[in-house]
Amino acid sequence: MKITKGIYDQPIGDVNTCPYIFYSISVNSDGSVSLCFLDWARKLIIGDVRKQSLKEIWEGEALF
């Protein structure tokens, strides 16, 4: 069975970009903040909650 619609009834198709980076971030156990919860190697670090607030990180230069 092939799934053709997502959880919000949107059509599902092939993509080249992970959609999670547009609406969430991941705070790692050391305080670093990654763009993706699957960034186990921590290659997409955009901030550190020990030095900045989550709002500052989300609205910060690293995302633009």
JSON list of N, CA and C in Angstrom, two decimals:
[
{"chain": "A", "resi": 1, "resn": "MET", "atom": "N", "xyz": [0.84, -1.19, 0.00]},
{"chain": "A", "resi": 1, "resn": "MET", "atom": "CA", "xyz": [0.00, 0.00, 0.00]},
{"chain": "A", "resi": 1, "resn": "MET", "atom": "C", "xyz": [0.88, 1.25, 0.00]},
{"chain": "A", "resi": 2, "resn": "LYS", "atom": "N", "xyz": [0.69, 2.11, -0.95]},
{"chain": "A", "resi": 2, "resn": "LYS", "atom": "CA", "xyz": [1.44, 3.36, -1.05]},
{"chain": "A", "resi": 2, "resn": "LYS", "atom": "C", "xyz": [0.62, 4.48, -0.42]},
{"chain": "A", "resi": 3, "resn": "ILE", "atom": "N", "xyz": [1.24, 5.21, 0.49]},
{"chain": "A", "resi": 3, "resn": "ILE", "atom": "CA", "xyz": [0.57, 6.34, 1.15]},
{"chain": "A", "resi": 3, "resn": "ILE", "atom": "C", "xyz": [0.69, 7.56, 0.24]},
{"chain": "A", "resi": 4, "resn": "THR", "atom": "N", "xyz": [-0.43, 8.19, -0.06]},
{"chain": "A", "resi": 4, "resn": "THR", "atom": "CA", "xyz": [-0.44, 9.33, -0.96]},
{"chain": "A", "resi": 4, "resn": "THR", "atom": "C", "xyz": [-0.78, 10.66, -0.29]},
{"chain": "A", "resi": 5, "resn": "LYS", "atom": "N", "xyz": [-1.24, 10.60, 0.97]},
{"chain": "A", "resi": 5, "resn": "LYS", "atom": "CA", "xyz": [-1.59, 11.82, 1.70]},
{"chain": "A", "resi": 5, "resn": "LYS", "atom": "C", "xyz": [-0.94, 11.82, 3.07]},
{"chain": "A", "resi": 6, "resn": "GLY", "atom": "N", "xyz": [-0.53, 13.00, 3.53]},
{"chain": "A", "resi": 6, "resn": "GLY", "atom": "CA", "xyz": [0.10, 13.15, 4.83]},
{"chain": "A", "resi": 6, "resn": "GLY", "atom": "C", "xyz": [-0.92, 13.30, 5.94]},
{"chain": "A", "resi": 7, "resn": "ILE", "atom": "N", "xyz": [-0.42, 13.55, 7.16]},
{"chain": "A", "resi": 7, "resn": "ILE", "atom": "CA", "xyz": [-1.29, 13.63, 8.32]},
{"chain": "A", "resi": 7, "resn": "ILE", "atom": "C", "xyz": [-2.23, 14.84, 8.28]},
{"chain": "A", "resi": 8, "resn": "TYR", "atom": "N", "xyz": [-1.92, 15.83, 7.46]},
{"chain": "A", "resi": 8, "resn": "TYR", "atom": "CA", "xyz": [-2.79, 17.00, 7.31]},
{"chain": "A", "resi": 8, "resn": "TYR", "atom": "C", "xyz": [-3.53, 16.95, 5.97]},
{"chain": "A", "resi": 9, "resn": "ASP", "atom": "N", "xyz": [-3.64, 15.76, 5.41]},
{"chain": "A", "resi": 9, "resn": "ASP", "atom": "CA", "xyz": [-4.34, 15.50, 4.15]},
{"chain": "A", "resi": 9, "resn": "ASP", "atom": "C", "xyz": [-3.64, 16.15, 2.95]},
{"chain": "A", "resi": 10, "resn": "GLN", "atom": "N", "xyz": [-2.37, 16.51, 3.10]},
{"chain": "A", "resi": 10, "resn": "GLN", "atom": "CA", "xyz": [-1.62, 17.10, 2.00]},
{"chain": "A", "resi": 10, "resn": "GLN", "atom": "C", "xyz": [-1.06, 15.98, 1.10]},
{"chain": "A", "resi": 11, "resn": "PRO", "atom": "N", "xyz": [-0.89, 16.26, -0.19]},
{"chain": "A", "resi": 11, "resn": "PRO", "atom": "CA", "xyz": [-0.30, 15.24, -1.06]},
{"chain": "A", "resi": 11, "resn": "PRO", "atom": "C", "xyz": [1.17, 15.00, -0.68]},
{"chain": "A", "resi": 12, "resn": "ILE", "atom": "N", "xyz": [1.59, 13.77, -0.78]},
{"chain": "A", "resi": 12, "resn": "ILE", "atom": "CA", "xyz": [2.98, 13.41, -0.47]},
{"chain": "A", "resi": 12, "resn": "ILE", "atom": "C", "xyz": [3.72, 13.21, -1.78]},
{"chain": "A", "resi": 13, "resn": "GLY", "atom": "N", "xyz": [4.89, 13.81, -1.88]},
{"chain": "A", "resi": 13, "resn": "GLY", "atom": "CA", "xyz": [5.73, 13.67, -3.07]},
{"chain": "A", "resi": 13, "resn": "GLY", "atom": "C", "xyz": [7.19, 13.65, -2.67]},
{"chain": "A", "resi": 14, "resn": "ASP", "atom": "N", "xyz": [8.04, 13.48, -3.63]},
{"chain": "A", "resi": 14, "resn": "ASP", "atom": "CA", "xyz": [9.48, 13.48, -3.38]},
{"chain": "A", "resi": 14, "resn": "ASP", "atom": "C", "xyz": [9.96, 14.89, -3.02]},
{"chain": "A", "resi": 15, "resn": "VAL", "atom": "N", "xyz": [10.86, 14.97, -2.05]},
{"chain": "A", "resi": 15, "resn": "VAL", "atom": "CA", "xyz": [11.44, 16.26, -1.64]},
{"chain": "A", "resi": 15, "resn": "VAL", "atom": "C", "xyz": [12.94, 16.13, -1.52]},
{"chain": "A", "resi": 16, "resn": "ASN", "atom": "N", "xyz": [13.63, 17.25, -1.64]},
{"chain": "A", "resi": 16, "resn": "ASN", "atom": "CA", "xyz": [15.08, 17.28, -1.50]},
{"chain": "A", "resi": 16, "resn": "ASN", "atom": "C", "xyz": [15.50, 17.99, -0.23]},
{"chain": "A", "resi": 17, "resn": "THR", "atom": "N", "xyz": [14.55, 18.51, 0.52]},
{"chain": "A", "resi": 17, "resn": "THR", "atom": "CA", "xyz": [14.83, 19.27, 1.73]},
{"chain": "A", "resi": 17, "resn": "THR", "atom": "C", "xyz": [14.03, 18.69, 2.90]},
{"chain": "A", "resi": 18, "resn": "CYS", "atom": "N", "xyz": [14.68, 18.58, 4.03]},
{"chain": "A", "resi": 18, "resn": "CYS", "atom": "CA", "xyz": [13.99, 18.10, 5.23]},
{"chain": "A", "resi": 18, "resn": "CYS", "atom": "C", "xyz": [13.02, 19.19, 5.71]},
{"chain": "A", "resi": 19, "resn": "PRO", "atom": "N", "xyz": [11.74, 18.88, 5.87]},
{"chain": "A", "resi": 19, "resn": "PRO", "atom": "CA", "xyz": [10.78, 19.91, 6.27]},
{"chain": "A", "resi": 19, "resn": "PRO", "atom": "C", "xyz": [10.90, 20.33, 7.73]},
{"chain": "A", "resi": 20, "resn": "TYR", "atom": "N", "xyz": [11.51, 19.51, 8.58]},
{"chain": "A", "resi": 20, "resn": "TYR", "atom": "CA", "xyz": [11.57, 19.82, 10.01]},
{"chain": "A", "resi": 20, "resn": "TYR", "atom": "C", "xyz": [12.32, 21.10, 10.33]},
{"chain": "A", "resi": 21, "resn": "ILE", "atom": "N", "xyz": [13.31, 21.45, 9.52]},
{"chain": "A", "resi": 21, "resn": "ILE", "atom": "CA", "xyz": [14.11, 22.65, 9.81]},
{"chain": "A", "resi": 21, "resn": "ILE", "atom": "C", "xyz": [13.32, 23.94, 9.70]},
{"chain": "A", "resi": 22, "resn": "PHE", "atom": "N", "xyz": [12.13, 23.89, 9.11]},
{"chain": "A", "resi": 22, "resn": "PHE", "atom": "CA", "xyz": [11.32, 25.10, 8.95]},
{"chain": "A", "resi": 22, "resn": "PHE", "atom": "C", "xyz": [10.40, 25.37, 10.12]},
{"chain": "A", "resi": 23, "resn": "TYR", "atom": "N", "xyz": [10.22, 24.39, 11.01]},
{"chain": "A", "resi": 23, "resn": "TYR", "atom": "CA", "xyz": [9.31, 24.63, 12.13]},
{"chain": "A", "resi": 23, "resn": "TYR", "atom": "C", "xyz": [9.75, 24.07, 13.46]},
{"chain": "A", "resi": 24, "resn": "SER", "atom": "N", "xyz": [10.96, 23.55, 13.55]},
{"chain": "A", "resi": 24, "resn": "SER", "atom": "CA", "xyz": [11.42, 23.07, 14.85]},
{"chain": "A", "resi": 24, "resn": "SER", "atom": "C", "xyz": [12.94, 23.12, 14.93]},
{"chain": "A", "resi": 25, "resn": "ILE", "atom": "N", "xyz": [13.43, 23.06, 16.15]},
{"chain": "A", "resi": 25, "resn": "ILE", "atom": "CA", "xyz": [14.86, 22.94, 16.41]},
{"chain": "A", "resi": 25, "resn": "ILE", "atom": "C", "xyz": [15.02, 21.90, 17.50]},
{"chain": "A", "resi": 26, "resn": "SER", "atom": "N", "xyz": [16.24, 21.47, 17.72]},
{"chain": "A", "resi": 26, "resn": "SER", "atom": "CA", "xyz": [16.50, 20.43, 18.71]},
{"chain": "A", "resi": 26, "resn": "SER", "atom": "C", "xyz": [17.57, 20.91, 19.69]},
{"chain": "A", "resi": 27, "resn": "VAL", "atom": "N", "xyz": [17.25, 20.86, 20.97]},
{"chain": "A", "resi": 27, "resn": "VAL", "atom": "CA", "xyz": [18.23, 21.24, 21.99]},
{"chain": "A", "resi": 27, "resn": "VAL", "atom": "C", "xyz": [18.91, 19.95, 22.45]},
{"chain": "A", "resi": 28, "resn": "ASN", "atom": "N", "xyz": [20.21, 19.89, 22.27]},
{"chain": "A", "resi": 28, "resn": "ASN", "atom": "CA", "xyz": [21.00, 18.72, 22.64]},
{"chain": "A", "resi": 28, "resn": "ASN", "atom": "C", "xyz": [21.33, 18.75, 24.13]},
{"chain": "A", "resi": 29, "resn": "SER", "atom": "N", "xyz": [21.76, 17.62, 24.66]},
{"chain": "A", "resi": 29, "resn": "SER", "atom": "CA", "xyz": [22.02, 17.50, 26.10]},
{"chain": "A", "resi": 29, "resn": "SER", "atom": "C", "xyz": [23.12, 18.44, 26.60]},
{"chain": "A", "resi": 30, "resn": "ASP", "atom": "N", "xyz": [23.99, 18.89, 25.71]},
{"chain": "A", "resi": 30, "resn": "ASP", "atom": "CA", "xyz": [25.06, 19.81, 26.12]},
{"chain": "A", "resi": 30, "resn": "ASP", "atom": "C", "xyz": [24.68, 21.28, 25.96]},
{"chain": "A", "resi": 31, "resn": "GLY", "atom": "N", "xyz": [23.43, 21.54, 25.55]},
{"chain": "A", "resi": 31, "resn": "GLY", "atom": "CA", "xyz": [22.95, 22.91, 25.38]},
{"chain": "A", "resi": 31, "resn": "GLY", "atom": "C", "xyz": [23.06, 23.43, 23.97]},
{"chain": "A", "resi": 32, "resn": "SER", "atom": "N", "xyz": [23.79, 22.73, 23.11]},
{"chain": "A", "resi": 32, "resn": "SER", "atom": "CA", "xyz": [23.88, 23.16, 21.72]},
{"chain": "A", "resi": 32, "resn": "SER", "atom": "C", "xyz": [22.53, 22.94, 21.05]},
{"chain": "A", "resi": 33, "resn": "VAL", "atom": "N", "xyz": [22.24, 23.76, 20.05]},
{"chain": "A", "resi": 33, "resn": "VAL", "atom": "CA", "xyz": [20.96, 23.69, 19.35]},
{"chain": "A", "resi": 33, "resn": "VAL", "atom": "C", "xyz": [21.21, 23.34, 17.89]},
{"chain": "A", "resi": 34, "resn": "SER", "atom": "N", "xyz": [20.56, 22.27, 17.44]},
{"chain": "A", "resi": 34, "resn": "SER", "atom": "CA", "xyz": [20.69, 21.80, 16.06]},
{"chain": "A", "resi": 34, "resn": "SER", "atom": "C", "xyz": [19.43, 22.13, 15.28]},
{"chain": "A", "resi": 35, "resn": "LEU", "atom": "N", "xyz": [19.56, 22.20, 13.98]},
{"chain": "A", "resi": 35, "resn": "LEU", "atom": "CA", "xyz": [18.41, 22.41, 13.12]},
{"chain": "A", "resi": 35, "resn": "LEU", "atom": "C", "xyz": [17.52, 21.17, 13.03]},
{"chain": "A", "resi": 36, "resn": "CYS", "atom": "N", "xyz": [18.08, 20.01, 13.24]},
{"chain": "A", "resi": 36, "resn": "CYS", "atom": "CA", "xyz": [17.33, 18.78, 13.03]},
{"chain": "A", "resi": 36, "resn": "CYS", "atom": "C", "xyz": [17.57, 17.80, 14.18]},
{"chain": "A", "resi": 37, "resn": "PHE", "atom": "N", "xyz": [16.52, 17.13, 14.62]},
{"chain": "A", "resi": 37, "resn": "PHE", "atom": "CA", "xyz": [16.65, 16.15, 15.70]},
{"chain": "A", "resi": 37, "resn": "PHE", "atom": "C", "xyz": [17.45, 14.92, 15.25]},
{"chain": "A", "resi": 38, "resn": "LEU", "atom": "N", "xyz": [17.68, 14.77, 13.97]},
{"chain": "A", "resi": 38, "resn": "LEU", "atom": "CA", "xyz": [18.47, 13.65, 13.45]},
{"chain": "A", "resi": 38, "resn": "LEU", "atom": "C", "xyz": [19.94, 14.03, 13.24]},
{"chain": "A", "resi": 39, "resn": "ASP", "atom": "N", "xyz": [20.33, 15.20, 13.67]},
{"chain": "A", "resi": 39, "resn": "ASP", "atom": "CA", "xyz": [21.71, 15.67, 13.50]},
{"chain": "A", "resi": 39, "resn": "ASP", "atom": "C", "xyz": [22.61, 15.10, 14.60]},
{"chain": "A", "resi": 40, "resn": "TRP", "atom": "N", "xyz": [22.78, 13.78, 14.59]},
{"chain": "A", "resi": 40, "resn": "TRP", "atom": "CA", "xyz": [23.58, 13.11, 15.63]},
{"chain": "A", "resi": 40, "resn": "TRP", "atom": "C", "xyz": [25.03, 13.57, 15.61]},
{"chain": "A", "resi": 41, "resn": "ALA", "atom": "N", "xyz": [25.57, 13.89, 14.45]},
{"chain": "A", "resi": 41, "resn": "ALA", "atom": "CA", "xyz": [26.96, 14.34, 14.33]},
{"chain": "A", "resi": 41, "resn": "ALA", "atom": "C", "xyz": [27.11, 15.81, 14.69]},
{"chain": "A", "resi": 42, "resn": "ARG", "atom": "N", "xyz": [26.01, 16.48, 14.93]},
{"chain": "A", "resi": 42, "resn": "ARG", "atom": "CA", "xyz": [25.98, 17.90, 15.29]},
{"chain": "A", "resi": 42, "resn": "ARG", "atom": "C", "xyz": [26.72, 18.77, 14.27]},
{"chain": "A", "resi": 43, "resn": "LYS", "atom": "N", "xyz": [26.32, 18.61, 13.02]},
{"chain": "A", "resi": 43, "resn": "LYS", "atom": "CA", "xyz": [26.89, 19.39, 11.93]},
{"chain": "A", "resi": 43, "resn": "LYS", "atom": "C", "xyz": [26.06, 20.64, 11.62]},
{"chain": "A", "resi": 44, "resn": "LEU", "atom": "N", "xyz": [24.86, 20.72, 12.18]},
{"chain": "A", "resi": 44, "resn": "LEU", "atom": "CA", "xyz": [23.97, 21.85, 11.90]},
{"chain": "A", "resi": 44, "resn": "LEU", "atom": "C", "xyz": [23.69, 22.67, 13.15]},
{"chain": "A", "resi": 45, "resn": "ILE", "atom": "N", "xyz": [24.71, 22.95, 13.93]},
{"chain": "A", "resi": 45, "resn": "ILE", "atom": "CA", "xyz": [24.56, 23.72, 15.17]},
{"chain": "A", "resi": 45, "resn": "ILE", "atom": "C", "xyz": [24.29, 25.18, 14.83]},
{"chain": "A", "resi": 46, "resn": "ILE", "atom": "N", "xyz": [23.23, 25.73, 15.43]},
{"chain": "A", "resi": 46, "resn": "ILE", "atom": "CA", "xyz": [22.85, 27.12, 15.16]},
{"chain": "A", "resi": 46, "resn": "ILE", "atom": "C", "xyz": [22.89, 28.00, 16.40]},
{"chain": "A", "resi": 47, "resn": "GLY", "atom": "N", "xyz": [23.23, 27.42, 17.56]},
{"chain": "A", "resi": 47, "resn": "GLY", "atom": "CA", "xyz": [23.29, 28.22, 18.77]},
{"chain": "A", "resi": 47, "resn": "GLY", "atom": "C", "xyz": [23.55, 27.36, 19.99]},
{"chain": "A", "resi": 48, "resn": "ASP", "atom": "N", "xyz": [23.48, 28.01, 21.14]},
{"chain": "A", "resi": 48, "resn": "ASP", "atom": "CA", "xyz": [23.75, 27.36, 22.42]},
{"chain": "A", "resi": 48, "resn": "ASP", "atom": "C", "xyz": [22.86, 28.01, 23.48]},
{"chain": "A", "resi": 49, "resn": "VAL", "atom": "N", "xyz": [21.98, 27.23, 24.10]},
{"chain": "A", "resi": 49, "resn": "VAL", "atom": "CA", "xyz": [21.04, 27.80, 25.08]},
{"chain": "A", "resi": 49, "resn": "VAL", "atom": "C", "xyz": [21.73, 28.25, 26.36]},
{"chain": "A", "resi": 50, "resn": "ARG", "atom": "N", "xyz": [22.97, 27.89, 26.53]},
{"chain": "A", "resi": 50, "resn": "ARG", "atom": "CA", "xyz": [23.72, 28.39, 27.70]},
{"chain": "A", "resi": 50, "resn": "ARG", "atom": "C", "xyz": [24.18, 29.82, 27.48]},
{"chain": "A", "resi": 51, "resn": "LYS", "atom": "N", "xyz": [24.12, 30.29, 26.22]},
{"chain": "A", "resi": 51, "resn": "LYS", "atom": "CA", "xyz": [24.57, 31.63, 25.89]},
{"chain": "A", "resi": 51, "resn": "LYS", "atom": "C", "xyz": [23.48, 32.52, 25.31]},
{"chain": "A", "resi": 52, "resn": "GLN", "atom": "N", "xyz": [22.40, 31.92, 24.81]},
{"chain": "A", "resi": 52, "resn": "GLN", "atom": "CA", "xyz": [21.32, 32.66, 24.16]},
{"chain": "A", "resi": 52, "resn": "GLN", "atom": "C", "xyz": [19.98, 32.04, 24.54]},
{"chain": "A", "resi": 53, "resn": "SER", "atom": "N", "xyz": [18.92, 32.81, 24.40]},
{"chain": "A", "resi": 53, "resn": "SER", "atom": "CA", "xyz": [17.59, 32.25, 24.60]},
{"chain": "A", "resi": 53, "resn": "SER", "atom": "C", "xyz": [17.18, 31.50, 23.33]},
{"chain": "A", "resi": 54, "resn": "LEU", "atom": "N", "xyz": [16.20, 30.62, 23.44]},
{"chain": "A", "resi": 54, "resn": "LEU", "atom": "CA", "xyz": [15.70, 29.92, 22.26]},
{"chain": "A", "resi": 54, "resn": "LEU", "atom": "C", "xyz": [15.14, 30.89, 21.23]},
{"chain": "A", "resi": 55, "resn": "LYS", "atom": "N", "xyz": [14.48, 31.94, 21.70]},
{"chain": "A", "resi": 55, "resn": "LYS", "atom": "CA", "xyz": [13.94, 32.94, 20.77]},
{"chain": "A", "resi": 55, "resn": "LYS", "atom": "C", "xyz": [15.07, 33.61, 20.00]},
{"chain": "A", "resi": 56, "resn": "GLU", "atom": "N", "xyz": [16.14, 33.97, 20.69]},
{"chain": "A", "resi": 56, "resn": "GLU", "atom": "CA", "xyz": [17.29, 34.59, 20.01]},
{"chain": "A", "resi": 56, "resn": "GLU", "atom": "C", "xyz": [17.90, 33.65, 18.98]},
{"chain": "A", "resi": 57, "resn": "ILE", "atom": "N", "xyz": [17.97, 32.38, 19.31]},
{"chain": "A", "resi": 57, "resn": "ILE", "atom": "CA", "xyz": [18.53, 31.40, 18.37]},
{"chain": "A", "resi": 57, "resn": "ILE", "atom": "C", "xyz": [17.60, 31.24, 17.16]},
{"chain": "A", "resi": 58, "resn": "TRP", "atom": "N", "xyz": [16.29, 31.08, 17.40]},
{"chain": "A", "resi": 58, "resn": "TRP", "atom": "CA", "xyz": [15.32, 30.88, 16.34]},
{"chain": "A", "resi": 58, "resn": "TRP", "atom": "C", "xyz": [15.27, 32.09, 15.38]},
{"chain": "A", "resi": 59, "resn": "GLU", "atom": "N", "xyz": [15.46, 33.28, 15.92]},
{"chain": "A", "resi": 59, "resn": "GLU", "atom": "CA", "xyz": [15.42, 34.49, 15.10]},
{"chain": "A", "resi": 59, "resn": "GLU", "atom": "C", "xyz": [16.82, 34.97, 14.70]},
{"chain": "A", "resi": 60, "resn": "GLY", "atom": "N", "xyz": [17.85, 34.20, 15.02]},
{"chain": "A", "resi": 60, "resn": "GLY", "atom": "CA", "xyz": [19.23, 34.61, 14.82]},
{"chain": "A", "resi": 60, "resn": "GLY", "atom": "C", "xyz": [19.75, 34.51, 13.40]},
{"chain": "A", "resi": 61, "resn": "GLU", "atom": "N", "xyz": [20.93, 35.03, 13.20]},
{"chain": "A", "resi": 61, "resn": "GLU", "atom": "CA", "xyz": [21.59, 35.07, 11.90]},
{"chain": "A", "resi": 61, "resn": "GLU", "atom": "C", "xyz": [21.89, 33.69, 11.32]},
{"chain": "A", "resi": 62, "resn": "ALA", "atom": "N", "xyz": [22.12, 32.70, 12.17]},
{"chain": "A", "resi": 62, "resn": "ALA", "atom": "CA", "xyz": [22.48, 31.36, 11.67]},
{"chain": "A", "resi": 62, "resn": "ALA", "atom": "C", "xyz": [21.38, 30.76, 10.80]},
{"chain": "A", "resi": 63, "resn": "LEU", "atom": "N", "xyz": [20.16, 31.19, 10.98]},
{"chain": "A", "resi": 63, "resn": "LEU", "atom": "CA", "xyz": [19.05, 30.65, 10.18]},
{"chain": "A", "resi": 63, "resn": "LEU", "atom": "C", "xyz": [18.79, 31.45, 8.91]},
{"chain": "A", "resi": 64, "resn": "PHE", "atom": "N", "xyz": [19.48, 32.56, 8.72]},
{"chain": "A", "resi": 64, "resn": "PHE", "atom": "CA", "xyz": [19.23, 33.38, 7.53]},
{"chain": "A", "resi": 64, "resn": "PHE", "atom": "C", "xyz": [20.37, 33.36, 6.58]}
]
